[in-house]
Short mmCIF file of C-alpha atoms (C1' of nucleotides) in Angstrom, two decimals:
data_model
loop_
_atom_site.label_atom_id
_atom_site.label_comp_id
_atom_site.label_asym_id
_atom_site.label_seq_id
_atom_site.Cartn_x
_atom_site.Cartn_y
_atom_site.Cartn_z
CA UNK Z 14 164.00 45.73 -10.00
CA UNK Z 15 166.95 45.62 -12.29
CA UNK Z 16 168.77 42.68 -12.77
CA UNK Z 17 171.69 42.89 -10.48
CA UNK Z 18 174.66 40.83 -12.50
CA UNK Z 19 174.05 38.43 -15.20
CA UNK Z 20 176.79 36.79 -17.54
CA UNK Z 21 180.06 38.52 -18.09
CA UNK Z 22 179.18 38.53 -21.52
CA UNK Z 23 175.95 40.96 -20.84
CA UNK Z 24 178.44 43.36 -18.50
CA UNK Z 25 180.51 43.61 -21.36
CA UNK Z 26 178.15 44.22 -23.68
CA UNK Z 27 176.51 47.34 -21.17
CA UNK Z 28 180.28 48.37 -20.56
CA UNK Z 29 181.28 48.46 -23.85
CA UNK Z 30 177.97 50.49 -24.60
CA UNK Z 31 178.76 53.20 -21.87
CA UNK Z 32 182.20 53.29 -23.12
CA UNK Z 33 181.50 53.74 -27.02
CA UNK Z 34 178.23 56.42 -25.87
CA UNK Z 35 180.52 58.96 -23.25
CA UNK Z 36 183.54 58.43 -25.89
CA UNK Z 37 181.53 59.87 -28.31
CA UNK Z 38 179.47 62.33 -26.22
CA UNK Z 39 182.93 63.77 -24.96
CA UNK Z 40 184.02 63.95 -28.77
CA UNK Z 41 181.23 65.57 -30.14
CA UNK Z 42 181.03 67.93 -27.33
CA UNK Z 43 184.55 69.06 -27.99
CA UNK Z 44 184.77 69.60 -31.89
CA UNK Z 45 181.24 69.45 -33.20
CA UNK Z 46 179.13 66.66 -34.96
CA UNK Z 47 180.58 67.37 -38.24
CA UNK Z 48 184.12 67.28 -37.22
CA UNK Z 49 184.28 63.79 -35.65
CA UNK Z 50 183.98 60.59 -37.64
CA UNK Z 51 182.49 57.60 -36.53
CA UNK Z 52 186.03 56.21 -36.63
CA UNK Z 53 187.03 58.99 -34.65
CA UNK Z 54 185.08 57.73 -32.00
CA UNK Z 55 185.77 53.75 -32.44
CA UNK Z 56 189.13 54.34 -32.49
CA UNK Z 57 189.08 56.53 -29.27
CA UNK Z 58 186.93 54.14 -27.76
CA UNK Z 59 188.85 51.11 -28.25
CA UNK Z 60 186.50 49.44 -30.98
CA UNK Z 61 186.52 48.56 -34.46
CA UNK Z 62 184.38 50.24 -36.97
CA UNK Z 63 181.99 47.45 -37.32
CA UNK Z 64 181.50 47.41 -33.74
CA UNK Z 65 180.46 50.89 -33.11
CA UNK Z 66 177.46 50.20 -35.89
CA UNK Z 67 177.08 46.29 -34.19
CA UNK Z 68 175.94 48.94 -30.83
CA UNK Z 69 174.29 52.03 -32.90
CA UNK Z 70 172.50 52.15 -36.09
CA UNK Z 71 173.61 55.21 -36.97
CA UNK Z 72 175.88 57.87 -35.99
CA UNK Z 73 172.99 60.30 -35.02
CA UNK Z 74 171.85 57.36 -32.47
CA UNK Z 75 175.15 57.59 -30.07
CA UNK Z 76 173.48 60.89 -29.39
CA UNK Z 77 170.41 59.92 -28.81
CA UNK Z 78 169.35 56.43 -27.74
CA UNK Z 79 168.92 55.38 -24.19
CA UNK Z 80 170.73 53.46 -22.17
CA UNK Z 81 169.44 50.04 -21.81
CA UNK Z 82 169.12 50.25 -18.33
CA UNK Z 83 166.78 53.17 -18.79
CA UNK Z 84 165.05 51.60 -21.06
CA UNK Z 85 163.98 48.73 -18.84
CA UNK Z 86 163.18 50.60 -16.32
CA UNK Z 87 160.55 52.71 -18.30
CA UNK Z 88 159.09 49.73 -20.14
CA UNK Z 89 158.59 48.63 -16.36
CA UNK Z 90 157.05 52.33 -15.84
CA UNK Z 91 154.37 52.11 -18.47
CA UNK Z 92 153.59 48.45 -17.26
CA UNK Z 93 152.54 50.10 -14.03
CA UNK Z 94 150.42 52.46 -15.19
CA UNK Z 95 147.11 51.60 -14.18
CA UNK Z 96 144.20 50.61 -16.94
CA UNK Z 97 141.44 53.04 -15.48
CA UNK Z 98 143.76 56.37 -15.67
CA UNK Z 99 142.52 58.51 -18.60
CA UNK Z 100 144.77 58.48 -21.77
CA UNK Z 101 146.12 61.60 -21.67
CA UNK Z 102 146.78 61.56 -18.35
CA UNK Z 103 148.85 58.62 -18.43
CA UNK Z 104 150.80 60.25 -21.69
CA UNK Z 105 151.64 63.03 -19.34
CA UNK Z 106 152.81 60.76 -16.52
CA UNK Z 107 155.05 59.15 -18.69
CA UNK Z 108 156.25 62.62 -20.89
CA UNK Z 109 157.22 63.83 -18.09
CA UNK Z 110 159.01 60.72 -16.85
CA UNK Z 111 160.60 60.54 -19.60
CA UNK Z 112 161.64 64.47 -19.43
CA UNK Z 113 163.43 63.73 -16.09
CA UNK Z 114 165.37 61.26 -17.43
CA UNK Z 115 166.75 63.80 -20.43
CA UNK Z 116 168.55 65.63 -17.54
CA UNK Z 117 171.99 64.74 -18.05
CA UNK Z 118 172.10 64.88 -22.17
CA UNK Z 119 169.68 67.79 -22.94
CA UNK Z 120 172.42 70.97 -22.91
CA UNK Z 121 174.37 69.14 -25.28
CA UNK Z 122 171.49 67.92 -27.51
CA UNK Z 123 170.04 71.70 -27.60
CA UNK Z 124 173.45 73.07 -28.33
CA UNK Z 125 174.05 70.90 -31.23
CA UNK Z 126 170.77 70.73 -32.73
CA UNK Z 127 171.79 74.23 -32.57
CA UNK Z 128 174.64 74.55 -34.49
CA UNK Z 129 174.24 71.46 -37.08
CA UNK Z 130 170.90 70.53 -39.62
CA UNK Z 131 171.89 67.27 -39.71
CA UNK Z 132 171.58 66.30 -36.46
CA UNK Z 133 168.35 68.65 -35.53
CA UNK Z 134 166.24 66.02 -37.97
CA UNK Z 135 167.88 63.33 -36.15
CA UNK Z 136 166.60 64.69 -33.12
CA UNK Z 137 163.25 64.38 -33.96
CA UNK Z 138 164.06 61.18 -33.90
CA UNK Z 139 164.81 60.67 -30.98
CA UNK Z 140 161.02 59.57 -30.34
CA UNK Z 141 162.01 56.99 -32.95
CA UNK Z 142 163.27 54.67 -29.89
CA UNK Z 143 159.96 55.36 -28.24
CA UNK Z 144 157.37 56.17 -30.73
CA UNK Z 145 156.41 52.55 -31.45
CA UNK Z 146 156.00 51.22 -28.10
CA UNK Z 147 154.30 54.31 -27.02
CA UNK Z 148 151.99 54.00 -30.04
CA UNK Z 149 151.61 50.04 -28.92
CA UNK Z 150 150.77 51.21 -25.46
CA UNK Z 151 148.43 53.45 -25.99
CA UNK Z 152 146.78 51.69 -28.93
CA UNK Z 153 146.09 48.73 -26.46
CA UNK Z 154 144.39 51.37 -23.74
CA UNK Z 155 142.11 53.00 -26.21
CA UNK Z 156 138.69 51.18 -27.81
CA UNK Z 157 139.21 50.75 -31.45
CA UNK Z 158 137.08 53.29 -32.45
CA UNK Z 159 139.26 56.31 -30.94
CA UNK Z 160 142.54 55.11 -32.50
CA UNK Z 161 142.90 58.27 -33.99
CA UNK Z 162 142.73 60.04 -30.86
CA UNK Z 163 145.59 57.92 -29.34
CA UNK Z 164 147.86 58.67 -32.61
CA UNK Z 165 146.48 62.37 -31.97
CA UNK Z 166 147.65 62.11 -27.80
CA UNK Z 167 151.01 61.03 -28.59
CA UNK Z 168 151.52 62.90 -31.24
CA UNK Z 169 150.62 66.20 -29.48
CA UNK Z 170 152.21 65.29 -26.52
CA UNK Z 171 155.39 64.87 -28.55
CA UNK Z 172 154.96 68.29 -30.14
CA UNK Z 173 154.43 69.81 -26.09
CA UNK Z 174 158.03 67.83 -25.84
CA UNK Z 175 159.45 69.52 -28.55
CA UNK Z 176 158.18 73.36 -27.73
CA UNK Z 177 159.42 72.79 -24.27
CA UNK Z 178 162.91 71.84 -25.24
CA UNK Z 179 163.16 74.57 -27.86
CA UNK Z 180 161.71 77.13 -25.45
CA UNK Z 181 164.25 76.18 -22.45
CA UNK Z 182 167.31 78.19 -22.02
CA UNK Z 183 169.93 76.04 -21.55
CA UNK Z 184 171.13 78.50 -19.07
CA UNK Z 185 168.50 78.04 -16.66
CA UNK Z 186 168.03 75.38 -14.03
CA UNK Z 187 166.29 72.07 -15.27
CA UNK Z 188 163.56 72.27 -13.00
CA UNK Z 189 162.09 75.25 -15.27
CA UNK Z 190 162.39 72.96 -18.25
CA UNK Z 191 159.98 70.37 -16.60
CA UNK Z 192 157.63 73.03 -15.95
CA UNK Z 193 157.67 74.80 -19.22
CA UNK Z 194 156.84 71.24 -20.54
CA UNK Z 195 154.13 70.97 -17.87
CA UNK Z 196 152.18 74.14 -19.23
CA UNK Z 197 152.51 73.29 -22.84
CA UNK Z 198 151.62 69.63 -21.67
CA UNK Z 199 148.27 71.42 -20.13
CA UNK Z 200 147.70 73.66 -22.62
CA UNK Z 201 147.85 71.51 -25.66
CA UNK Z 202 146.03 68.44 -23.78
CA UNK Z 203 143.08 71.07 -23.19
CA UNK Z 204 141.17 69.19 -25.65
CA UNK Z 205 142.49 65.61 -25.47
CA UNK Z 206 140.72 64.94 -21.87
CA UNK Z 207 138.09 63.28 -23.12
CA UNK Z 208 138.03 61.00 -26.24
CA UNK Z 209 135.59 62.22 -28.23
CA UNK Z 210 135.72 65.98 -28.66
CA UNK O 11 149.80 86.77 -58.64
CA UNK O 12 152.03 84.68 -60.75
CA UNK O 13 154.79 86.16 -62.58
CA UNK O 14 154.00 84.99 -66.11
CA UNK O 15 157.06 84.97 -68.14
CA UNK O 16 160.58 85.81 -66.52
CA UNK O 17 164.16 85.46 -68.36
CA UNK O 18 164.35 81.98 -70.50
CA UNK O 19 166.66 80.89 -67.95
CA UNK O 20 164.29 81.42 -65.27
CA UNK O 21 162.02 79.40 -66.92
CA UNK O 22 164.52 76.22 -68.12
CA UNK O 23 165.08 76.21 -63.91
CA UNK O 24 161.55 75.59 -63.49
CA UNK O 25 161.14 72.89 -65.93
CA UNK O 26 164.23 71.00 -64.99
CA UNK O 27 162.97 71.24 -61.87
CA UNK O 28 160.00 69.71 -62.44
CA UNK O 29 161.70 67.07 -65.06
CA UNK O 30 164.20 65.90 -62.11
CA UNK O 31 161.20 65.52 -59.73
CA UNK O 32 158.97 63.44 -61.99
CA UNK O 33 161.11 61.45 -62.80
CA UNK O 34 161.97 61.03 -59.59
CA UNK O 35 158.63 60.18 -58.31
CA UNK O 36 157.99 58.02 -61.06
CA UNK O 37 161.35 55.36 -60.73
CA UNK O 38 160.96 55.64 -56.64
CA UNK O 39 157.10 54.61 -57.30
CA UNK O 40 158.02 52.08 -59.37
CA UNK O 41 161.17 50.52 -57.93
CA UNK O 42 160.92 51.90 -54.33
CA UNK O 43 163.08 54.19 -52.94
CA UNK O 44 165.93 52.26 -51.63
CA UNK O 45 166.14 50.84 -55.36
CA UNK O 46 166.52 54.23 -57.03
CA UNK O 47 170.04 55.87 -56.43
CA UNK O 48 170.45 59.61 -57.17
CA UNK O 49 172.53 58.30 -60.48
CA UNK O 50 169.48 56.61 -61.85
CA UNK O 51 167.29 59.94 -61.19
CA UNK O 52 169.82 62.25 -63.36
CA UNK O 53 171.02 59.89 -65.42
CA UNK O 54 166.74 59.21 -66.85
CA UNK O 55 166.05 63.15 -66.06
CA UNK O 56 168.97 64.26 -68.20
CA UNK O 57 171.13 65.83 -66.17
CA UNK O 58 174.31 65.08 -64.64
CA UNK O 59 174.47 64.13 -60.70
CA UNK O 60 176.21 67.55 -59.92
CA UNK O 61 173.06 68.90 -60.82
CA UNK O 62 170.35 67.24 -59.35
CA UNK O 63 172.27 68.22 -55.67
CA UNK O 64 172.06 72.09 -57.15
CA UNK O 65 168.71 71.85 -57.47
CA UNK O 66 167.66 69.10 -54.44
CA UNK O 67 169.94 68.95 -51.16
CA UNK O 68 169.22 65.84 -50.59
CA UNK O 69 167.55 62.47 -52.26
CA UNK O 70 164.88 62.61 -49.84
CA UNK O 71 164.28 66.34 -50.75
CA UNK O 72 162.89 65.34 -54.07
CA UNK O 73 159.88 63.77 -52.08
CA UNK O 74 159.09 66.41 -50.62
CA UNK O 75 160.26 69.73 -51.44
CA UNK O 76 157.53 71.78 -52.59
CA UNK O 77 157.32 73.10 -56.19
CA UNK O 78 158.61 77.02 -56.53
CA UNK O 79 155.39 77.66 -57.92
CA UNK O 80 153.13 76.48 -54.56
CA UNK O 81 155.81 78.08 -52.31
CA UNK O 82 155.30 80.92 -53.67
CA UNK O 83 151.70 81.11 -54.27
CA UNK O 84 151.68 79.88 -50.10
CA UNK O 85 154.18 82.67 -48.83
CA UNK O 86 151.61 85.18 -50.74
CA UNK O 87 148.48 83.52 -49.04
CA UNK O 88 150.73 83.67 -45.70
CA UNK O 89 150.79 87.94 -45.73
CA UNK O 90 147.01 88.21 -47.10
CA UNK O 91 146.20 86.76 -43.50
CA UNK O 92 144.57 89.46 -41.38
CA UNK O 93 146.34 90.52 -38.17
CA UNK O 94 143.61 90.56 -36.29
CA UNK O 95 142.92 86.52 -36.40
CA UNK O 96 143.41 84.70 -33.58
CA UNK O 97 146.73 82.82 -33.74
CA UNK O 98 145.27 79.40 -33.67
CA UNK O 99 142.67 80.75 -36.69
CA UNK O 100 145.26 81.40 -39.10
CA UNK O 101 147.69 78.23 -38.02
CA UNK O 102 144.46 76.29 -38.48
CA UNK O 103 143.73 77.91 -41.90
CA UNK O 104 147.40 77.63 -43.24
CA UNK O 105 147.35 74.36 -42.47
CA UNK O 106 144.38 73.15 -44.08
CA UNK O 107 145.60 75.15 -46.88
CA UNK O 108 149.04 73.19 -47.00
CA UNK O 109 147.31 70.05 -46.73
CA UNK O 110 145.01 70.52 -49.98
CA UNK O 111 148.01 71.63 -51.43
CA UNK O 112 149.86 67.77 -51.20
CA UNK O 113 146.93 65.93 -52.58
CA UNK O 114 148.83 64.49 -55.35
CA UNK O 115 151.81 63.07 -53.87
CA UNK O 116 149.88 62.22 -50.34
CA UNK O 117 149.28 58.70 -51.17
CA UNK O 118 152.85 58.04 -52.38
CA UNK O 119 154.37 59.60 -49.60
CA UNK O 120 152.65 57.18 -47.29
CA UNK O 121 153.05 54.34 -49.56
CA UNK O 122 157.28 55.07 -49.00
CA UNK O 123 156.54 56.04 -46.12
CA UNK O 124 155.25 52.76 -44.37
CA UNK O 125 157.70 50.45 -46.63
CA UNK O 126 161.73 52.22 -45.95
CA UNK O 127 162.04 53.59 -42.33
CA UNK O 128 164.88 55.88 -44.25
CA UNK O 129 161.96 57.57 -45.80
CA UNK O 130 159.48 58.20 -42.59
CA UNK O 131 162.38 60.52 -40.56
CA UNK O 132 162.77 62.12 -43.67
CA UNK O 133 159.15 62.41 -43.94
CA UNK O 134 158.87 64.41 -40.24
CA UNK O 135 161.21 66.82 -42.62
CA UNK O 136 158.48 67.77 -45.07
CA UNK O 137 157.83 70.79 -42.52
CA UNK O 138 161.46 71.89 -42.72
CA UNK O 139 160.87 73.11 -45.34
CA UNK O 140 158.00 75.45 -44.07
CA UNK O 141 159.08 75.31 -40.28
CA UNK O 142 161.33 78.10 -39.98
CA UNK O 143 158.85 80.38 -42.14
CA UNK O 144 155.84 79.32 -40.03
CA UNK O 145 157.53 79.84 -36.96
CA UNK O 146 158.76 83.28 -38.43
CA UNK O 147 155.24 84.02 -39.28
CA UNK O 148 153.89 83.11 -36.06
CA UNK O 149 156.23 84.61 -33.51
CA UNK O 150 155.88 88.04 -35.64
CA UNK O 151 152.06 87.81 -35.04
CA UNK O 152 152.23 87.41 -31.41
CA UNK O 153 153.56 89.34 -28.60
CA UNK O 154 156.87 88.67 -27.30
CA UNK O 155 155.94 87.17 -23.58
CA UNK O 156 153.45 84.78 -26.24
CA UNK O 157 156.72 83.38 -27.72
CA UNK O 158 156.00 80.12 -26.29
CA UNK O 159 152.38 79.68 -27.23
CA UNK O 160 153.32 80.38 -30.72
CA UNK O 161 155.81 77.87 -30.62
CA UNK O 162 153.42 75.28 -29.31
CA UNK O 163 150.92 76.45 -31.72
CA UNK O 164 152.81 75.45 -34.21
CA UNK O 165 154.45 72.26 -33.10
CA UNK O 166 150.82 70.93 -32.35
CA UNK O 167 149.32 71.42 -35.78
CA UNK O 168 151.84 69.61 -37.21
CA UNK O 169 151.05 66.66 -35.11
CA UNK O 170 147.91 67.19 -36.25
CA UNK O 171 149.06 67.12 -39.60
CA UNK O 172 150.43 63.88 -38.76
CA UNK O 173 147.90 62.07 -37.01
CA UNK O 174 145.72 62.85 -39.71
CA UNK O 175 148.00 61.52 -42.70
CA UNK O 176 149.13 58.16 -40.44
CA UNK O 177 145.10 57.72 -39.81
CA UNK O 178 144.06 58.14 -43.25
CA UNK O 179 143.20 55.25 -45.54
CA UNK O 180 144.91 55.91 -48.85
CA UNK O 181 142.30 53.91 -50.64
CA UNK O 182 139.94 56.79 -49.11
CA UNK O 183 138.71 59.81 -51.34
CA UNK O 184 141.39 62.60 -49.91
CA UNK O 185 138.55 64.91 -48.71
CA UNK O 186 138.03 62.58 -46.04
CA UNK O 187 142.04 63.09 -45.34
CA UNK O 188 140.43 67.02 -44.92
CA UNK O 189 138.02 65.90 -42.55
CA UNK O 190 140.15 64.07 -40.00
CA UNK O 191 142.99 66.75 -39.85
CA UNK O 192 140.24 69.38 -39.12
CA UNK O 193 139.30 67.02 -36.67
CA UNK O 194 142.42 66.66 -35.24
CA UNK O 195 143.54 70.53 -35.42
CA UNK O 196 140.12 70.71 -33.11
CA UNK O 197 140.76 68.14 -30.74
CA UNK O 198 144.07 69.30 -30.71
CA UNK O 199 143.48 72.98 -30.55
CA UNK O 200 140.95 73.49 -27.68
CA UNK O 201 143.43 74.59 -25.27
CA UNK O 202 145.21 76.71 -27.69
CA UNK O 203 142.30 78.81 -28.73
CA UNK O 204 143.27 81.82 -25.69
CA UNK O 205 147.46 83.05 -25.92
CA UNK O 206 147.20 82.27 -21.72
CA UNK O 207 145.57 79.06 -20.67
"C1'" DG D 19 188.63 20.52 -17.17
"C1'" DT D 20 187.77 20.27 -21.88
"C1'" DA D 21 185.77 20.48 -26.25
"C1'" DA D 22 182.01 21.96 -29.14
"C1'" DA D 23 178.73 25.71 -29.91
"C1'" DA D 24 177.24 30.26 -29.82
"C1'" DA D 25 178.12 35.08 -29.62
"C1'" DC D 26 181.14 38.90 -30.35
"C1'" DT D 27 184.88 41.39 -32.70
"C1'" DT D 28 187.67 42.57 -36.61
"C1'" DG D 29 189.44 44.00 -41.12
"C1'" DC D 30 188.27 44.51 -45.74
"C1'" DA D 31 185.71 45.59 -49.64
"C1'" DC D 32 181.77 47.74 -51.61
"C1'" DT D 33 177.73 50.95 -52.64
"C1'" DG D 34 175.90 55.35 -52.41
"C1'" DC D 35 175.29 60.12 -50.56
"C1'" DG D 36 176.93 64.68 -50.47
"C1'" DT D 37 180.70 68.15 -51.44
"C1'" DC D 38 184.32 70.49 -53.97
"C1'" DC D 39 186.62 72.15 -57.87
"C1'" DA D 40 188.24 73.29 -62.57
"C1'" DG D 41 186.73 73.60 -67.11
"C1'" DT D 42 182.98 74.16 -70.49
"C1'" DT D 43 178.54 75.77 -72.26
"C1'" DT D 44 174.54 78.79 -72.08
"C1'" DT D 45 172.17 83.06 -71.09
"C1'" DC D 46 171.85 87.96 -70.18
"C1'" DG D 47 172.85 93.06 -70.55
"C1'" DG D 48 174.57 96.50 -73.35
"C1'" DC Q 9 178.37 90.89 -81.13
"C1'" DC Q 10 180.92 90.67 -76.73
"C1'" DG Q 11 182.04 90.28 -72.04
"C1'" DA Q 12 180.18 88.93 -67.56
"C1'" DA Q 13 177.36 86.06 -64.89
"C1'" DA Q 14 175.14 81.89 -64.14
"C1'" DA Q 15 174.40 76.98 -64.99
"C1'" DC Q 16 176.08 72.33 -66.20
"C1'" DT Q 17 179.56 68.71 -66.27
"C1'" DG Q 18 182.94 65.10 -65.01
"C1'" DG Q 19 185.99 63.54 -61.78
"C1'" DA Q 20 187.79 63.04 -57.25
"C1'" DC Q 21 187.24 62.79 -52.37
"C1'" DG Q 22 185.51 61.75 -47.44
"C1'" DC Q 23 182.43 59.41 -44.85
"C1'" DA Q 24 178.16 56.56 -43.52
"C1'" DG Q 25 176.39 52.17 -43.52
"C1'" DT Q 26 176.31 47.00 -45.02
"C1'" DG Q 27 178.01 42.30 -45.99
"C1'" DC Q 28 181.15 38.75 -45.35
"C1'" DA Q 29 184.80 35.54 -44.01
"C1'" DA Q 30 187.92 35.20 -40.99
"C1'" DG Q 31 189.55 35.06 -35.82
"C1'" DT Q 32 188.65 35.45 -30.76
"C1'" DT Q 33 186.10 35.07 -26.42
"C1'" DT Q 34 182.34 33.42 -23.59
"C1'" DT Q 35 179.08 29.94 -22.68
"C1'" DT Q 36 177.37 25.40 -22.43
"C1'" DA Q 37 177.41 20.44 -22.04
"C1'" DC Q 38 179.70 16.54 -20.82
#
DNA sequence: GTAAAAACTTGCACTGCGTCCAGTTTTCGG
DNA sequence: CCGAAAACTGGACGCAGTGCAAGTTTTTAC
């Protein structure tokens, strides 16, 4: 499934990842967005400068992007996804999927979104990493002639993400997150079941 | 509806306003937005940098922020909204409404849009600046155990909104940009029409 | 095992955004 | 006309993000 060890130079590489993303998680967690520097968190983390951008775009993306592991495994996902399952069904499937693997980061994320502007645009994109494949993926499941629709499926089912997150109390178990996103994931897809409304 | 004349240093906000943003428009058009710093704007508007941050928060900001004029003239169409229209009604309405409103600046948008991926997140922005009164508006209109619905309301006539300006041909007249966001906030809204689905 | 090649890290310098502040000019109310 | 309030200015600062020429480590080929 996953590749079990490859060169020392790739374990490094995934190590020093882990190492730069929970330096900086911790960090941020602690003082606040605003109050830790990007060489805050290279320095902590036992990197230079340069390297901390050479693993993250930006300073926003330590926050957000996946792990690469995770990210192979759902590219995997959506490869197994067969071609007869209706669109939006298959955008739920893998919302949801997706959702579940949020778990660990989403307190955090919600509190800071909370507290800081800056990073509550960034959060939106946080789809960024996804958005394009997704788009890709559903682009090649849909006829030409509903292309809108698929923009319009993922789209709304990002919007379904984003009420479901802001309507969770962090407070409450995780398993009522997944099934706040399930009803707005029904109740917005209402419409989307069949391509041409 | 319009205050006509206020103080002379009401009105000298307005037009430097308006001088900083079209001159703004006009070197990012030309140059692209990447090419245009925030020194170039002031220094060809007149004004000194200090002074383009009092009156934009940020360089993207001057894309998008909406004039004081149409903000106002929108908050004003926001309370002349009967209560008694369904929830979905009035998002639907307002957001048509918004949408005629950006006519001018659509096509640019898109054109920066598509070329500096600096831009696009910043683009997803355009409804901060009406997000937190929409969702103001909304969750005043509906009842409190509703607080989600209006939430998802909302979030899914933006994506509307945004499937129908990433589907629309620029070279296309705009009213057909009209005609594919109402047939997105459709598609989109057939689940949403009833508070419990 | 060793040497060349490729990939990774590092420090440094640079541009540009956004903020802060002290001093000046402009507008408003009386 | 005058004092207060608001707006503009220049300069300095911190930090994000990029480019580059080193130096170091891993891989590859022999």
């Amino acid at each position: 499934m996953v590749d079990a060890v490859q060169g020392l130079r790739e374990r490094k590489k995934l190590a020093a990842w882990r190492t730069i993303r929970s330096t900086a998680l911790r960090l941020i967690g602690e003082r606040g967005f605003d109050a830790v520097s990007v060489e805050d968190i290279a320095r902590e983390a036992g990197v230079s400068r340069t390297t901390f951008f050479s693993y993250f775009p930006s300073k926003e993306a330590v926050l957000f992007d996946l792990d690469p592991v995770e990210v192979q495994r759902w590219q995997e996902m959506l490869d197994q996804v067969p071609d007869d399952v209706p669109l939006w069904t298959a955008m739920t499937d893998v919302a949801l999927a997706l959702a579940a693997s949020l778990a660990d980061r989403l307190p955090l994320q919600k509190r800071l979104t909370a507290q800081s502007p800056d990073v509550c645009s960034a959060a939106q994109g946080t789809c960024d990493t996804f958005y394009p494949d997704l788009h890709e993926w559903l682009t090649r499941r849909s006829p030409d002639a509903d292309r809108v629709h698929a923009a319009l499926v993922l789209n709304t089912a990002v919007a379904a993400v984003a009420t479901a997150i802001e309507a969770w109390d962090v407070d409450d178990p995780f398993e009522d997150f997944l099934q706040i996103l399930r009803d707005c994931l029904r109740w917005a897809g209402a419409g989307l079941a069949h391509p041409v409304g």
